[in-house]
Short mmCIF file of C-alpha atoms and ligand atoms in Angstrom, two decimals:
data_model
loop_
_atom_site.label_atom_id
_atom_site.label_comp_id
_atom_site.label_asym_id
_atom_site.label_seq_id
_atom_site.Cartn_x
_atom_site.Cartn_y
_atom_site.Cartn_z
CA MET A 1 -13.52 1.36 -1.69
CA HIS A 2 -15.09 4.10 -2.73
CA PHE A 3 -14.51 4.31 -6.47
CA PHE A 4 -14.17 7.45 -9.08
CA PHE A 5 -14.75 6.88 -12.38
CA ASN A 6 -13.62 9.75 -13.71
CA PHE A 7 -10.18 9.94 -11.42
CA ASN A 8 -7.18 10.54 -13.59
CA GLU A 9 -3.63 11.67 -11.94
CA ASP A 10 -0.01 12.55 -12.56
CA ILE A 11 0.95 9.66 -11.09
CA PRO A 12 2.71 11.03 -7.84
CA GLU A 13 6.47 10.68 -7.62
CA GLN A 14 5.79 9.14 -3.45
CA PHE A 15 4.82 6.02 -6.04
CA TYR A 16 8.21 5.67 -7.96
CA SER A 17 10.28 2.96 -7.60
CA GLU A 18 12.99 3.79 -4.89
CA GLN A 19 15.37 2.26 -7.33
CA ASP A 20 15.12 4.47 -10.73
CA LYS A 21 13.06 7.35 -9.11
CA GLN A 22 10.08 6.02 -12.29
CA PRO A 23 7.03 5.01 -12.46
CA HIS A 24 6.65 1.63 -11.92
CA SER A 25 6.96 -0.37 -15.23
CA GLU A 26 6.53 -4.31 -13.96
CA CYS A 27 4.65 -6.73 -11.94
CA SER A 28 7.08 -7.60 -9.08
CA VAL A 29 5.62 -10.76 -9.08
CA CYS A 30 5.61 -12.35 -12.67
CA GLY A 31 7.88 -9.77 -13.90
CA ASN A 32 5.27 -9.01 -17.29
CA GLY A 33 4.56 -5.45 -17.72
CA PHE A 34 1.56 -3.84 -16.97
CA GLY A 35 0.24 -3.09 -20.68
CA ASN A 36 -3.40 -1.73 -20.60
CA GLY A 37 -4.20 -2.96 -16.94
CA HIS A 38 -4.74 -1.84 -13.86
CA TYR A 39 -1.75 -2.55 -11.50
CA PHE A 40 -0.96 -1.53 -8.03
CA VAL A 41 1.35 0.07 -5.91
CA GLU A 42 2.19 -0.37 -2.17
CA LYS A 43 5.26 1.02 -0.28
CA ALA A 44 6.01 1.11 3.42
CA PHE A 45 7.76 3.40 5.34
CA GLN A 46 9.44 3.28 8.53
CA ARG A 47 10.70 6.66 11.12
CA THR A 48 14.52 6.35 10.88
CA HIS A 49 16.30 6.05 14.14
CA ASP A 50 17.69 9.51 14.22
CA LYS A 51 13.73 9.96 14.04
CA SER A 52 14.60 12.98 11.12
CA SER A 53 13.42 11.81 8.20
CA TYR A 54 11.82 8.14 7.25
CA GLU A 55 13.09 5.09 4.65
CA LEU A 56 11.34 2.62 2.69
CA THR A 57 11.18 -0.65 4.08
CA PHE A 58 9.89 -2.42 1.37
CA GLU A 59 7.93 -1.49 -1.75
CA TYR A 60 6.33 -3.79 -4.77
CA ALA A 61 4.27 -2.91 -7.80
CA ILE A 62 1.62 -6.35 -8.26
CA CYS A 63 -0.52 -6.77 -11.26
CA GLU A 64 -4.16 -6.96 -11.38
CA ARG A 65 -4.05 -11.11 -12.50
CA CYS A 66 -1.22 -11.72 -9.71
CA LYS A 67 -3.39 -9.72 -7.57
CA SER A 68 -6.63 -11.80 -8.12
CA ASP A 69 -4.54 -14.77 -7.51
CA MET A 70 -3.04 -13.71 -4.03
CA MET A 71 -6.49 -12.39 -2.92
CA GLN A 72 -7.09 -16.55 -3.28
CA SER A 73 -4.75 -17.14 -0.97
CA ILE A 74 -5.59 -15.40 1.35
CA SER A 75 -7.73 -17.85 3.99
CA LYS A 76 -11.58 -17.24 4.20
CA GLU A 77 -11.71 -16.84 8.21
CA SER A 78 -8.86 -13.53 7.31
CA MET A 79 -10.65 -12.30 4.27
CA LYS A 80 -14.36 -12.26 6.20
CA HIS A 81 -12.45 -10.08 9.16
CA ILE A 82 -11.17 -8.16 6.39
CA GLN A 83 -14.30 -6.97 5.17
CA GLU A 84 -15.92 -6.90 8.67
CA PHE A 85 -12.88 -4.55 9.39
CA ALA A 86 -13.23 -2.49 6.47
CA MET A 87 -17.08 -1.99 7.33
CA LYS A 88 -16.53 -0.80 10.78
CA MET A 89 -14.05 2.08 9.61
CA GLY A 90 -16.37 3.22 6.76
CA GLY A 91 -13.45 4.41 4.89
CA MET A 92 -12.71 7.96 4.39
CA PRO A 93 -15.19 10.32 3.62
CA VAL A 94 -14.63 11.57 0.42
CA PRO A 95 -16.26 14.12 -1.75
CA GLU A 96 -20.26 12.83 -4.36
CA ASN A 97 -18.40 13.41 -6.91
CA SER A 98 -14.65 14.15 -7.99
CA ASN A 99 -15.61 16.85 -10.77
CA ASP A 100 -16.86 18.92 -8.06
CA VAL A 101 -14.74 19.14 -5.63
CA GLU A 102 -11.05 20.29 -6.01
CA ILE A 103 -9.51 16.81 -4.04
CA ASP A 104 -6.57 17.72 -2.00
CA LEU A 105 -4.41 14.87 -3.14
CA LYS A 106 -1.06 16.11 -0.83
CA GLN A 107 -3.85 15.75 2.14
CA TYR A 108 -3.62 11.90 1.04
CA LEU A 109 -0.55 11.01 0.63
CA THR A 110 -0.13 12.52 4.05
CA THR A 111 -2.52 11.23 6.36
CA CYS A 112 -3.81 8.04 7.37
CA ILE A 113 -7.02 7.12 6.34
CA ALA A 114 -8.08 5.79 9.20
CA THR A 115 -7.21 7.95 12.44
CA GLY A 116 -6.50 11.27 10.36
CA LYS A 117 -2.95 11.15 12.00
CA SER A 118 -0.34 12.83 9.54
CA ILE A 119 2.55 11.73 8.86
CA ASP A 120 4.19 13.29 11.11
CA GLU A 121 2.68 11.97 13.93
CA LEU A 122 2.91 8.45 12.70
CA GLU A 123 5.93 5.74 13.14
CA GLU A 124 5.27 3.74 10.11
CA TYR A 125 3.34 4.23 7.62
CA HIS A 126 2.06 2.36 4.52
CA LEU A 127 0.91 4.11 0.83
CA VAL A 128 -1.32 2.44 -1.41
CA GLY A 129 -2.31 3.31 -4.87
CA ILE A 130 -3.79 2.15 -8.16
CA PHE A 131 -2.90 2.89 -11.61
CA ARG A 132 -3.39 1.99 -14.97
CA GLY A 133 -0.85 3.48 -17.94
CA ASN A 134 1.19 6.95 -16.78
CA LYS A 135 -1.81 7.77 -14.91
CA MET A 136 -3.07 6.79 -10.61
CA VAL A 137 -6.79 6.04 -10.97
CA GLN A 138 -7.71 6.39 -7.61
CA LEU A 139 -7.49 8.13 -3.85
CA PRO A 140 -3.71 7.13 -2.81
CA MET A 141 -4.61 5.80 0.70
CA LEU A 142 -2.32 6.17 3.34
CA TYR A 143 -2.19 4.06 6.22
CA GLY A 144 -0.26 4.43 9.91
CA GLU A 145 0.63 1.83 12.51
CA THR A 146 -2.88 1.99 14.65
CA PHE A 147 -4.28 0.80 11.46
CA ILE A 148 -2.11 -1.41 10.42
CA GLU A 149 -1.55 -3.37 13.58
CA GLU A 150 -4.94 -3.59 14.21
CA TYR A 151 -5.20 -5.16 10.69
CA SER A 152 -2.40 -7.35 11.31
CA GLU A 153 -4.33 -9.06 14.23
CA LEU A 154 -7.03 -9.35 12.37
CA LEU A 155 -5.41 -12.02 9.86
CA SER A 156 -5.03 -15.89 10.78
CA GLU A 157 -1.90 -17.68 11.09
CA GLU A 158 -2.61 -19.43 7.61
CA THR A 159 -2.80 -15.72 5.83
CA LYS A 160 0.36 -14.48 7.99
CA GLY A 161 2.61 -17.41 6.69
CA PHE A 162 1.12 -16.49 3.05
CA PHE A 163 2.17 -13.35 3.58
CA ASP A 164 5.62 -14.02 4.78
CA ASP A 165 6.30 -15.65 2.08
CA PHE A 166 5.15 -13.16 -0.66
CA PHE A 167 7.53 -11.20 0.84
CA ASN A 168 10.39 -13.79 0.76
CA ASN A 169 9.76 -13.63 -3.03
CA ILE A 170 9.04 -9.96 -4.02
CA THR A 171 10.47 -7.78 -2.14
CA LEU A 172 11.94 -5.10 -3.91
CA LEU A 173 14.61 -3.33 -1.75
CA PRO A 174 17.59 -1.26 -2.28
CA PRO A 175 20.33 -3.46 -1.51
CA THR A 176 22.00 -1.59 1.44
CA LEU A 177 18.71 -1.61 3.20
CA ALA A 178 18.30 -5.20 2.08
CA LYS A 179 21.07 -6.24 3.95
CA ILE A 180 19.89 -4.73 6.70
CA LEU A 181 16.67 -6.10 6.65
CA GLU A 182 17.71 -9.57 5.90
CA ASP A 183 17.76 -11.29 9.85
CA GLU A 184 14.50 -8.77 10.52
CA LYS A 185 12.31 -9.15 7.80
CA PRO A 186 9.26 -7.02 8.20
CA ARG A 187 6.23 -9.04 9.52
CA ARG A 188 3.92 -6.67 7.81
CA PRO A 189 0.59 -7.65 6.09
CA VAL A 190 -0.22 -5.98 2.83
CA PHE A 191 -3.03 -3.78 1.73
CA ILE A 192 -3.97 -4.37 -1.92
ZN1 ZN B 201 1.88 -10.04 -12.43
#
């Protein structure tokens, strides 16, 4: 991942909690506030049946400590596959220095970093961001379905089982959506 040490932007609304339309304020796993630490937000969207818009399928915010616990739960085999995959992908071309170049944030929020496809062309996407306090401290990342599927295939059964448990424990859903998904839990990997 490319790191910008000076990246410091207001949190885009796309990352707000669906429930209260505010930035996330506590970890979805341990329930603690984020304090001065970094935290990560992932939101997953799927195109609605009539194709007119997108609906949230899940979202969560996670603190650094819970994230590192989570990484340890991912099997060694999966981790190796993920690292090889990330190397192969090479990531999104980014400017050398964020101070020199005007970053088009909107583009990062609407374009798959793996395929360059705009969300208009996607059936499904995940949006991932890293934050501290009320600021976004890295460029956001958007992954479309091609990436999600390839990534999902890399994971061992053990790791997939872990993700299923993770969803059962922390998935935050608007109540109406939770009902719809009760029988059909998202079988999706998470990216953070
Ligand atoms: Zn936590």
